[in-house]
Structures are given as structure tokens and as C-alpha cells.
XYZ file of N, CA and C in Angstrom:
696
model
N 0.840 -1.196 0.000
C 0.000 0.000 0.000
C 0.882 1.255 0.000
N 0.472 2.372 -1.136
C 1.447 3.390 -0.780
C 0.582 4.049 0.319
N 1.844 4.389 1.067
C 1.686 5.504 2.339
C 1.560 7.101 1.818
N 2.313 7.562 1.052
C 3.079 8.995 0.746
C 3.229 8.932 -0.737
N 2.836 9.968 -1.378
C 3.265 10.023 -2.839
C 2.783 11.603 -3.309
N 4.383 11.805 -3.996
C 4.182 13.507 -4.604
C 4.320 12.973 -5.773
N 3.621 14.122 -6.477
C 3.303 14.190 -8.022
C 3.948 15.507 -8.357
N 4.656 15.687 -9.525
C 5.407 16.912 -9.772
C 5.641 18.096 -8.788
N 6.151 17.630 -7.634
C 6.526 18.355 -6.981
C 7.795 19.318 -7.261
N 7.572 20.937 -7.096
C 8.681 21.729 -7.085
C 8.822 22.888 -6.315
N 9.548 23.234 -5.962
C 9.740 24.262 -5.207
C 11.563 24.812 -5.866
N 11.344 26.225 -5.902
C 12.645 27.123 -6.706
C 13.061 28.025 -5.903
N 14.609 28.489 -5.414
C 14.292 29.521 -5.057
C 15.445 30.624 -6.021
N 15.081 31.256 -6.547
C 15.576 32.116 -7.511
C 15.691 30.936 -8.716
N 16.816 31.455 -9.014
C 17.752 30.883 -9.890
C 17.572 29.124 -9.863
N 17.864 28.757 -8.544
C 18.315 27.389 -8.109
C 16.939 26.491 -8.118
N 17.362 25.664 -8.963
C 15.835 24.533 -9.395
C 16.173 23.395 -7.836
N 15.735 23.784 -6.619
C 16.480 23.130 -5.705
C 15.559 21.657 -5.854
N 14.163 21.688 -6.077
C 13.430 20.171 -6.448
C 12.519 20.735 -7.913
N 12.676 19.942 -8.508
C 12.156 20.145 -9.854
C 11.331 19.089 -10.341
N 9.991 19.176 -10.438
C 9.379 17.927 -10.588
C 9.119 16.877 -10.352
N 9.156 16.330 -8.654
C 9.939 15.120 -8.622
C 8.295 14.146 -8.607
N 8.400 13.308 -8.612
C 7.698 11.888 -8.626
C 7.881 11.138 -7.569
N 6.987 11.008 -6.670
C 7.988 10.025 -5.442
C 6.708 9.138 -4.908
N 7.257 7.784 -4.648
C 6.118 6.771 -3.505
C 6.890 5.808 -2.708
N 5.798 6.048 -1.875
C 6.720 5.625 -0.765
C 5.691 4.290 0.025
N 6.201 3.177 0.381
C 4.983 1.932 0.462
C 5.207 1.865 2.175
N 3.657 1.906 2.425
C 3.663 1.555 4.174
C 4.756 0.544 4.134
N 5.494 0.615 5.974
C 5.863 -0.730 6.054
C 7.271 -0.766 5.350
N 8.198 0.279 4.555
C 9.159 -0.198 4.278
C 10.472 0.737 4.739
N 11.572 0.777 4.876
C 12.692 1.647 5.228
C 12.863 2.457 3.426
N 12.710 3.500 3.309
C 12.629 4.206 2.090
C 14.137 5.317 1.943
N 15.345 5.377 1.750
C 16.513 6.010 1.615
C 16.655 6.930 0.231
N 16.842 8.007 0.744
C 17.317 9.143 0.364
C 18.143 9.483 -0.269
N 19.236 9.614 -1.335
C 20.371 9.802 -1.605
C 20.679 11.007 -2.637
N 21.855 11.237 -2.764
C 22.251 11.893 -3.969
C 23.695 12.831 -3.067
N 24.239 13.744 -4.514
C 25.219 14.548 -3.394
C 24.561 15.978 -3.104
N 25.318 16.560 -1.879
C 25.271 18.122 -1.443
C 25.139 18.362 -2.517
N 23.529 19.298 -2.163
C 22.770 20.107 -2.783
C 22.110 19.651 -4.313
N 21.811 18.417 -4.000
C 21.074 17.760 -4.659
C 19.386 17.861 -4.541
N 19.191 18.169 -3.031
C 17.812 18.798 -2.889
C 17.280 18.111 -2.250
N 17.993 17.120 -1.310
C 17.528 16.392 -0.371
C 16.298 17.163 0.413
N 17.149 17.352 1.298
C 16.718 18.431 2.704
C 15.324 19.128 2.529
N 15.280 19.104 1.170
C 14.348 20.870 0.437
C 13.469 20.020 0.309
N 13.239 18.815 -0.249
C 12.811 18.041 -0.751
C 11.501 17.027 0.899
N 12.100 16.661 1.827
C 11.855 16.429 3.004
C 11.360 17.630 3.541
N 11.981 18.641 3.420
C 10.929 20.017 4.035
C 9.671 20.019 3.371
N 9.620 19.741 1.672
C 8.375 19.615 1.661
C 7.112 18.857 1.833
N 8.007 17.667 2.353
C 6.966 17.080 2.687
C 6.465 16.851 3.780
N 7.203 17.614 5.050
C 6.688 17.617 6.334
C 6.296 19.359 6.523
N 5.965 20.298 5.515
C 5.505 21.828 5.641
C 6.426 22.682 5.973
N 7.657 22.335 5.824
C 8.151 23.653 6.453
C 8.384 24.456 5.412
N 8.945 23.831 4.226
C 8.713 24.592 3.416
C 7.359 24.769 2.213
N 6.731 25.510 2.121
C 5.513 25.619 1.031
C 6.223 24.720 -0.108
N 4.723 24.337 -1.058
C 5.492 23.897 -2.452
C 4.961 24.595 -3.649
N 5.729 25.248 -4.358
C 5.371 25.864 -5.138
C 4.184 24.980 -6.283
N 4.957 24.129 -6.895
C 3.221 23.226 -7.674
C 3.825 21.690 -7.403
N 2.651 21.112 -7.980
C 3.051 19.706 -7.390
C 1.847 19.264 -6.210
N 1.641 18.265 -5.804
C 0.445 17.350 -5.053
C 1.520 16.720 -4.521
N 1.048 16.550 -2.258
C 1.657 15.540 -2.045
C 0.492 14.758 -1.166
N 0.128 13.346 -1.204
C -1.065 12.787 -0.597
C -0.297 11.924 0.360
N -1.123 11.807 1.827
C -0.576 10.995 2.826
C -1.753 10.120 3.145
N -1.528 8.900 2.964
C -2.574 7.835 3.237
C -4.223 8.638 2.606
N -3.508 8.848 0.853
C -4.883 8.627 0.246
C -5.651 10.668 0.372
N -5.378 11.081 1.039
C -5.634 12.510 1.452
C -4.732 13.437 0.641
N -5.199 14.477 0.444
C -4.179 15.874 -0.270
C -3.749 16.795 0.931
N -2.592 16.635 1.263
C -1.822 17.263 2.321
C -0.849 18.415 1.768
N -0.876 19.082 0.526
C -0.082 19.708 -0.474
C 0.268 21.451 0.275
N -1.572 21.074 0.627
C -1.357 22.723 1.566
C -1.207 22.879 3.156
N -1.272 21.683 3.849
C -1.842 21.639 5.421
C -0.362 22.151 5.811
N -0.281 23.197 7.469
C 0.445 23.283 7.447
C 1.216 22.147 8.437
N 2.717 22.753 9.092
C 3.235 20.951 9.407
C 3.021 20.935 10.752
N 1.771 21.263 11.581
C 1.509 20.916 12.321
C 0.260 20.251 12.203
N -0.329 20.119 11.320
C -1.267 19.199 11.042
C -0.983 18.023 10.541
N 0.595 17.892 9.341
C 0.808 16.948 9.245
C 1.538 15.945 10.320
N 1.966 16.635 11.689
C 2.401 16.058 12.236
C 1.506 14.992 13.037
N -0.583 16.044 13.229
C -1.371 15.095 13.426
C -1.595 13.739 12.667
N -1.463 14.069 11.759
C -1.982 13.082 10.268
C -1.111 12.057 10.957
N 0.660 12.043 11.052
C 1.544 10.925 11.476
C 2.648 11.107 10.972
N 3.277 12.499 10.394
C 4.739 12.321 9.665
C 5.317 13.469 11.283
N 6.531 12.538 11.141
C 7.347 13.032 12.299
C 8.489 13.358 11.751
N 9.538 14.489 11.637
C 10.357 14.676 11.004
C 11.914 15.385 12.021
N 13.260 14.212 12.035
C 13.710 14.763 12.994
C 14.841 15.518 11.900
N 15.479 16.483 12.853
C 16.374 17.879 11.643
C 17.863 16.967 11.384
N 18.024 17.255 10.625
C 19.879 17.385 9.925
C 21.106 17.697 11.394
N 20.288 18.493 12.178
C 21.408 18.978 13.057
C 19.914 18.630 14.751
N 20.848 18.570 15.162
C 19.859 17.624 16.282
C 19.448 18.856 17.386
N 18.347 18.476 17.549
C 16.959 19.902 18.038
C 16.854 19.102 18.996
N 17.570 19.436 20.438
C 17.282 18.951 21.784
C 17.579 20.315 22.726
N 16.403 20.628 23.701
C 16.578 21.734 24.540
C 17.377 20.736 25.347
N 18.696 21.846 25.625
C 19.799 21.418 26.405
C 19.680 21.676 27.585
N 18.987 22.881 28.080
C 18.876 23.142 29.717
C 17.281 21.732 30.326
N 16.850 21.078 29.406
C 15.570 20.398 30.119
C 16.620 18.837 30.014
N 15.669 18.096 31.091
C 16.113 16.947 30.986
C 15.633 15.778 30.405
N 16.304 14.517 29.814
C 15.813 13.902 29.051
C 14.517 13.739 28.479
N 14.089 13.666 30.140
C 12.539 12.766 29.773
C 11.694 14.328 29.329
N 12.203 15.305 30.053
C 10.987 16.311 29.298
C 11.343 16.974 27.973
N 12.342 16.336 27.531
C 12.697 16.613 26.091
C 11.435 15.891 25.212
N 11.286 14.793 25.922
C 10.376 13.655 25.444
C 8.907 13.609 25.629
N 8.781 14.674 26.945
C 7.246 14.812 27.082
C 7.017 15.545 26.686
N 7.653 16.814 26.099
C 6.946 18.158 25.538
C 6.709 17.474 24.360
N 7.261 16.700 23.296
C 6.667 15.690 21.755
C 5.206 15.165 22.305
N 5.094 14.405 23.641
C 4.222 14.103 23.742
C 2.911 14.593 23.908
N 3.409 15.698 24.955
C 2.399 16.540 25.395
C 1.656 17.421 23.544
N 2.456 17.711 22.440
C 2.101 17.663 21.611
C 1.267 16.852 20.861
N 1.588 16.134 21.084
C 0.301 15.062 20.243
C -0.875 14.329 21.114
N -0.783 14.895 22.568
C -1.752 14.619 23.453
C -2.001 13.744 24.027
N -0.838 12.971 24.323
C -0.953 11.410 24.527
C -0.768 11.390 26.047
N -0.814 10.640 26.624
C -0.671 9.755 27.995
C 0.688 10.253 28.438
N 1.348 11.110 29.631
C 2.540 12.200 29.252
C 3.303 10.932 29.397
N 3.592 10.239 31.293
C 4.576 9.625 31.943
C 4.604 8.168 30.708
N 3.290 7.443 30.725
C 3.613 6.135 30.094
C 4.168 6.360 28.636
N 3.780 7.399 27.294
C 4.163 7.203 26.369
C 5.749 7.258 25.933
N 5.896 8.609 27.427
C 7.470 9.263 27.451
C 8.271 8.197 27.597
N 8.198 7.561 28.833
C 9.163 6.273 29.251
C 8.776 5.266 27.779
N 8.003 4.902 27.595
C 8.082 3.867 25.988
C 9.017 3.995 24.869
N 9.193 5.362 24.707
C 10.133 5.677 24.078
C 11.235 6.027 23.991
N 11.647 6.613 25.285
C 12.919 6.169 25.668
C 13.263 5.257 25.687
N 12.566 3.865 26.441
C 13.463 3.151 26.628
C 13.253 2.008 25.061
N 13.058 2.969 24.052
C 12.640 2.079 22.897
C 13.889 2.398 22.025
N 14.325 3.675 22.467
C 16.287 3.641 22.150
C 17.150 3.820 23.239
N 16.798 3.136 24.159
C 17.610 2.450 25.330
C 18.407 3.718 26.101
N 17.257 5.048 26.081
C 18.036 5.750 26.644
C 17.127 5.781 28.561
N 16.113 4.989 28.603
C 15.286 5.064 30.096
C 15.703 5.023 31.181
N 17.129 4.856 31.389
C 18.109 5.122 32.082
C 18.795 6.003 32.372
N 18.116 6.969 31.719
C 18.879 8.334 31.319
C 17.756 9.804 31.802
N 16.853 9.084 31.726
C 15.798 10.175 32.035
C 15.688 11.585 32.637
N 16.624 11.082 33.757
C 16.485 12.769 34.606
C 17.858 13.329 34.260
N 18.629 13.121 33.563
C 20.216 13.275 32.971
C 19.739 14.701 32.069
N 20.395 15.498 32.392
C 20.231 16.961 31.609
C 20.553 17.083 29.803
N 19.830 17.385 28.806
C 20.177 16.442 27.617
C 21.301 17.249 27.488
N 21.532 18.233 27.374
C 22.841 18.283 26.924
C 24.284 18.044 27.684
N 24.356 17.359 28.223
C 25.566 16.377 29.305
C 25.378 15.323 28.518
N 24.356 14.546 27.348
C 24.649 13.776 26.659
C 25.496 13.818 26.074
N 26.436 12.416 25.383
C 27.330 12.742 24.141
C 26.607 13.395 22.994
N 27.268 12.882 21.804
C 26.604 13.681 20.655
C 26.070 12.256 19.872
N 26.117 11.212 20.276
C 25.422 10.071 20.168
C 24.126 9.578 20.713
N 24.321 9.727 21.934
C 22.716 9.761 22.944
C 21.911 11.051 22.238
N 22.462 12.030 21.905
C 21.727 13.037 21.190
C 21.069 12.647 20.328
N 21.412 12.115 19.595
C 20.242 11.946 18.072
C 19.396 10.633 18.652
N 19.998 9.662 19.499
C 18.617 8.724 19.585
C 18.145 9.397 20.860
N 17.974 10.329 21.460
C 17.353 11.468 22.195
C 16.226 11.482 20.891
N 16.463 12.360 20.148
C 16.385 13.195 18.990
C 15.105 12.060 18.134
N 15.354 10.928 17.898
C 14.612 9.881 17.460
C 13.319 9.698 18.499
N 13.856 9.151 19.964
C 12.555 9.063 20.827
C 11.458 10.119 20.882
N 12.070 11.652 20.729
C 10.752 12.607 20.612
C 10.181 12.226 19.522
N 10.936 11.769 18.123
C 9.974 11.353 16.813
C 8.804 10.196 17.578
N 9.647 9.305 17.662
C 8.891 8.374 18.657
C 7.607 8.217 19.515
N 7.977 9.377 20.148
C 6.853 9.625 21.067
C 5.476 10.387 20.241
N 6.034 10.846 19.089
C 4.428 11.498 18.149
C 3.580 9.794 17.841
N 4.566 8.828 17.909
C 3.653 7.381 17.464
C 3.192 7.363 15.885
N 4.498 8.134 15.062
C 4.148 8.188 14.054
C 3.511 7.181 12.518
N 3.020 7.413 11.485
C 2.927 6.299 10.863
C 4.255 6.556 9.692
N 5.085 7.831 9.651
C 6.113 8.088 9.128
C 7.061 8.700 10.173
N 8.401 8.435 10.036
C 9.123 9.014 10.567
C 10.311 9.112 9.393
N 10.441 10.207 9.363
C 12.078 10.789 8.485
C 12.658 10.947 8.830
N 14.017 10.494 8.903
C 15.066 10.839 9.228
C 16.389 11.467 8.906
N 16.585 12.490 8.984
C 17.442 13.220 8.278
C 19.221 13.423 8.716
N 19.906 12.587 8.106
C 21.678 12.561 8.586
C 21.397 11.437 9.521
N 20.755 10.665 10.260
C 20.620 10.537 11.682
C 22.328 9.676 11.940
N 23.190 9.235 11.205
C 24.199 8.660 11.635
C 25.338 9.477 11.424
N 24.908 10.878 11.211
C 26.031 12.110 10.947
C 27.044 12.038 12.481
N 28.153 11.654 12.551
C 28.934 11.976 13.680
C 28.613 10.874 14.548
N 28.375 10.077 14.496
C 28.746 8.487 15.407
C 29.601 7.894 14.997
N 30.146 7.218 16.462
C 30.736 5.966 16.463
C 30.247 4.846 15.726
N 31.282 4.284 15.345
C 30.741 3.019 14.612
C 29.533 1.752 15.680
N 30.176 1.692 16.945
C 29.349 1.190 18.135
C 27.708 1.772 17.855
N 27.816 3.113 17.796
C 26.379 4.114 17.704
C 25.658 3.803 16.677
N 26.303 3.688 15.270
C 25.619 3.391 14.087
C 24.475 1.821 14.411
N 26.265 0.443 14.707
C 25.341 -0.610 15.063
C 24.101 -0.789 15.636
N 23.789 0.421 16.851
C 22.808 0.547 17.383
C 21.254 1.226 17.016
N 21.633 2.451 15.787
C 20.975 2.681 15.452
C 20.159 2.024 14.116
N 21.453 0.702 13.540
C 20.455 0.253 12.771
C 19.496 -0.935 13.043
N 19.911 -1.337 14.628
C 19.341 -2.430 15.151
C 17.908 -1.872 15.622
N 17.605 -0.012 16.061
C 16.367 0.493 16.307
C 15.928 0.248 14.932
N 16.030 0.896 13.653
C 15.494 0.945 13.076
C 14.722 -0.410 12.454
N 15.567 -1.472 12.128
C 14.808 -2.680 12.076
C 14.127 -2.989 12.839
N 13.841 -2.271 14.205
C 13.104 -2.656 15.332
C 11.848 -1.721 15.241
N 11.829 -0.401 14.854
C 10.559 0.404 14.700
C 9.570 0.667 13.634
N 10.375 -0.513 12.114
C 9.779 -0.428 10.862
C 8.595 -1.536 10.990
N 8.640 -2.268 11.845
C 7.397 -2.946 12.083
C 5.938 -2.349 11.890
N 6.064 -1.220 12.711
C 5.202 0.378 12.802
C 5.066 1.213 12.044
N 6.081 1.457 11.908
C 6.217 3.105 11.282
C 7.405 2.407 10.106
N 6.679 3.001 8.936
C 7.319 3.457 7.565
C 8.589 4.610 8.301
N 9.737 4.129 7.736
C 10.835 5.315 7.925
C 11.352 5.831 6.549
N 11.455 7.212 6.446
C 12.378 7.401 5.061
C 13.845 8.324 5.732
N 14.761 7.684 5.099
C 15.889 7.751 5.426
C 16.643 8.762 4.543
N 17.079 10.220 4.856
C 18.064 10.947 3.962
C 19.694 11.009 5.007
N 20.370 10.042 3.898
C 21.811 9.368 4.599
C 22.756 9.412 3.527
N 24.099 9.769 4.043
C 25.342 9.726 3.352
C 25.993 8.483 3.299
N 26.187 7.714 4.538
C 26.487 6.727 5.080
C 25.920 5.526 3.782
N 26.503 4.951 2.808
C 25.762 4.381 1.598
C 25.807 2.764 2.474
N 26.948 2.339 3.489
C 26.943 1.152 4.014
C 25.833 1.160 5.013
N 25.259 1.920 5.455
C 23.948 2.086 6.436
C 23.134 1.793 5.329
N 23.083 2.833 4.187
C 21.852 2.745 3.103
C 21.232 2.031 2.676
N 22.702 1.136 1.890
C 22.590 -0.805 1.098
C 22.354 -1.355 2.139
N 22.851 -1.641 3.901
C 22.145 -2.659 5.199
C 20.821 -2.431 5.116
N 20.075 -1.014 5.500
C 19.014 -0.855 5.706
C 17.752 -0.954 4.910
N 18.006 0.066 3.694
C 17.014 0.434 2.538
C 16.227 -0.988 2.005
N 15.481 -0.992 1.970
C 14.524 -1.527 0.675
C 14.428 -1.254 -0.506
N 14.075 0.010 -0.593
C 14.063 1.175 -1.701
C 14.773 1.936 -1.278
N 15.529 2.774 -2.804
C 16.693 4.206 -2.482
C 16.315 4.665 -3.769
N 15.905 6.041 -3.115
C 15.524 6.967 -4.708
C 16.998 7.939 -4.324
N 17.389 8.572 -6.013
C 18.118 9.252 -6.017
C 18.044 10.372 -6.366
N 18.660 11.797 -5.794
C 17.793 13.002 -6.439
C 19.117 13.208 -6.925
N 19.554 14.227 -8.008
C 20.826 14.825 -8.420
C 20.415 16.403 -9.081
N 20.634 17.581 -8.898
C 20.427 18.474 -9.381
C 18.310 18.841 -9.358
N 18.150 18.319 -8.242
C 16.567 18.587 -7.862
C 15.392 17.581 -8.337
N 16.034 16.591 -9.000
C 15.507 15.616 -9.970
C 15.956 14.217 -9.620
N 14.792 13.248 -9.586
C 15.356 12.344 -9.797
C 15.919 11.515 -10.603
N 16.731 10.811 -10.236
C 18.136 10.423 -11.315
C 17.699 8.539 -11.229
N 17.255 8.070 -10.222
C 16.849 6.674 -9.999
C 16.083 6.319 -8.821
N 15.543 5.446 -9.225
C 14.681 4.656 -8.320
C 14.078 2.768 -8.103
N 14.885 2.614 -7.237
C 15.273 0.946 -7.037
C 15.462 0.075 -5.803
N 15.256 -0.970 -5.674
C 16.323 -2.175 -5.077
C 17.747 -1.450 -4.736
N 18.256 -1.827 -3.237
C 19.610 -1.288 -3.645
C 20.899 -2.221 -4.170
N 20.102 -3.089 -4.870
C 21.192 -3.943 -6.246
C 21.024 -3.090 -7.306
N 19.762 -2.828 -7.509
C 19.450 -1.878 -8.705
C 20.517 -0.662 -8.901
N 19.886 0.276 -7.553
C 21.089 1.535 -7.606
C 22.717 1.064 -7.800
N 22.990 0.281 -6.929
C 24.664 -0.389 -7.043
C 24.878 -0.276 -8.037
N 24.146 -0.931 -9.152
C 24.683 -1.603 -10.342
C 24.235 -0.300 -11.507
N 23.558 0.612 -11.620
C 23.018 1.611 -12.195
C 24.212 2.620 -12.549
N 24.774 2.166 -13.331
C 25.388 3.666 -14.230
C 25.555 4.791 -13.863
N 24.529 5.342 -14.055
C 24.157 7.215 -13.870
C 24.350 7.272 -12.472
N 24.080 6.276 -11.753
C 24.523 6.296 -9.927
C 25.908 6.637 -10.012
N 26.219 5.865 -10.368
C 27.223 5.649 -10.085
C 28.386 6.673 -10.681
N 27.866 7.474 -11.424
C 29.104 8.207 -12.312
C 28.604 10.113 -11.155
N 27.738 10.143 -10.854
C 27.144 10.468 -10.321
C 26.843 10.855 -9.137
N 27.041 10.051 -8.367
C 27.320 9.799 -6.501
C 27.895 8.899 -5.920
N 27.990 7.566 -6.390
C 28.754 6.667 -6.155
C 30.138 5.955 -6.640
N 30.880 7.235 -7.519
C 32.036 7.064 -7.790
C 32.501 5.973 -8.732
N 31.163 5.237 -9.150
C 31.844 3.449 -9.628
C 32.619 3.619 -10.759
């Protein structure tokens, strides 16, 4: 079943065709990866589909609905949870109310949903720990549990293995096989050995456009990938 699907989506700003038409679907139920190089239009591309940024033309539907104009606090009701490129944790609060203010957003049950999700990236041990005395590892699966705690039916993830340990990565791809049960994830990642472990599907954007869309044997073995972003 598709979950998510834009139809000529674009958004410009001046000069710079930052997404140009793109075509995209995305199927409940699967890990969906992101790729291409800096300033390919990732980012721009994920803004539009969680509102932050308007879209100039183009349709994007979430489970069957036209969500093209809502803004992204409605889509966050609908179920897309979207965590940033650079990790959005109030540093003076402590863990767990990093985790209940997500909750208290989406109106849920504060103490039981908060603790669920913490300890659903093994940080529940950590709770009254001030977030920023975290490393910069506990940060982003910080950063994940507030996604978490919306109980999304999408969650995006943007860089999320930017600046970990290799230990950190292992861990984060052992959540993610652990939360796709639930929640559809789409993944915008550099990391191409996270990409090919994780992905199902990997669309590729290059110059605001997409360049491919596949299996990641498909992309591997794909030419234009490869001359392209993957060096082959």
C-alpha cells in the first residue's frame, strides 16, 4: 500500500531549481533512503513534505488525502514526524521532558508514552540526565525518541548517523529494524553502508531531480549512480 506520494513536486528559489518535478512513492511498512550529493535537494525536498517549506506546484497525498497545503503541524497530526539534519534537543531540560513536551504535543498519555520511548532507544536510564551532558550520540537517539513519542505512521530521518561511532551506528540500525514494524521510515543518509544494510528502496535526487529509483542492487549496479554519486 502506498503511504506517501508527490506528483510533480517543485519548489525554486531564484535561480536554483532546488526540487524540480519530482515523482515520489513511498509503500507503508518499508525503510525508504534518500540519496544523492550536497545540494542535490535532499533536505528541500523532506521540508516539503513535512511543511516547512511551502510547495510551489506539485500534489503531495498521505494515506490517500491531499496534504499539499496543510500546514506541518497538522501533518504532524496526520503521522509524519520529522527529525532535523542537526539535532533539536533543549539542552537546559532533561531527558525525559525533552520527550514529554513531543508528547504533550500530540496529546498522549505524558509519563507512560514518554518512558516507551525512551526506553525504545535504550536511553530510560537516562531520564532525569540533563540532555545536553549527553554525548553527541545519545543526542540523536534522544532526537529519534521525541519522533517516537508522536507514534508516528512516518518518521524521516534526516543525517541521523552524521557523527557516530561506529558502536552508535550498530545501534541505530538495530532500532530501526526494530521500529519499521510500525512506522514506515524514510531515510536521507550519506552513510551508503547504512543505506545498502538498511534500505529496501533508495531513490536518487541529483540536481533537484530524480536520477533513480530501485532495489539497492538496482542503484549499485546503475550507471548514472554511479558516475554520479557513487564514484563506480
Amino acid at each position: 500500500m502506498t503511504l506517501l506520494e508527490a506528483r510533480g513536486l517543485t519548489r525554486h528559489f531564484g535561480g536554483l531549481k532546488a526540487v524540480d518535478g519530482v515523482d515520489f512513492d513511498l509503500a507503508e511498512g518499508e525503510v525508504h533512503a534518500l540519496i544523492g550529493p550536497n545540494g542535490a535537494g535532499k533536505t528541500t525536498f523532506v521540508s516539503l513534505l513535512c511543511g516547512r517549506i511551502p510547495v510551489q506546484s506539485g500534489v503531495i497525498r498521505f494515506d490517500g488525502a491531499d496534504i499539499t497545503r496543510l500546514p506541518a503541524h497538522s501533518r504532524v497530526r496526520r503521522g509524519i514526524a520529522y527529525t532535523f539534519q542537526i539535532t533539536q534537543v533543549f539542552a537546559n531540560l532533561t531527558v525525559f521532558d525533552n520527550v514529554a513536551l513531543a508528547v504533550q504535543r500530540r496529546g498522549g498519555p505524558l509519563d507512560g508514552d514518554t518512558r516507551a520511548a525512551l526506553a525504545r532507544v535504550g536511553l530510560a536510564d537516562r531520564a532525569d540526565q540533563r540532555a545536553g551532558t549527553l554525548s553527541y550520540g545519545h543526542q540523536r537517539l534522544l532526537e529519534i525518541a521525541m519522533g517516537l513519542a508522536l507514534h508516528p505512521r512516518l518518521l524521516i530521518l534526516d543525517e541521523p548517523t552524521q557523527g557516530l561511532a561506529n558502536a552508535e551506528i550498530d545501534t541505530f540500525k538495530a532500532l530501526v529494524r526494530q521500529i519499521v514494524s510500525d512506522t514506515t521510515v524514510l531515510l536521507i543518509e550519506h552513510n551508503m553502508d547504512v543505506v545498502m544494510d538498511l534500505a529496501h528502496r533508495i531513490t536518487v535526487l541529483n540536481f533537484g531531480e530524480v536520477l533513480s529509483s530501485g532495489t539497492p542492487d538496482a542503484i549499485r549496479a546503475n550507471p548514472a549512480v554511479q558516475a554520479a554519486y557513487l564514484g563506480g
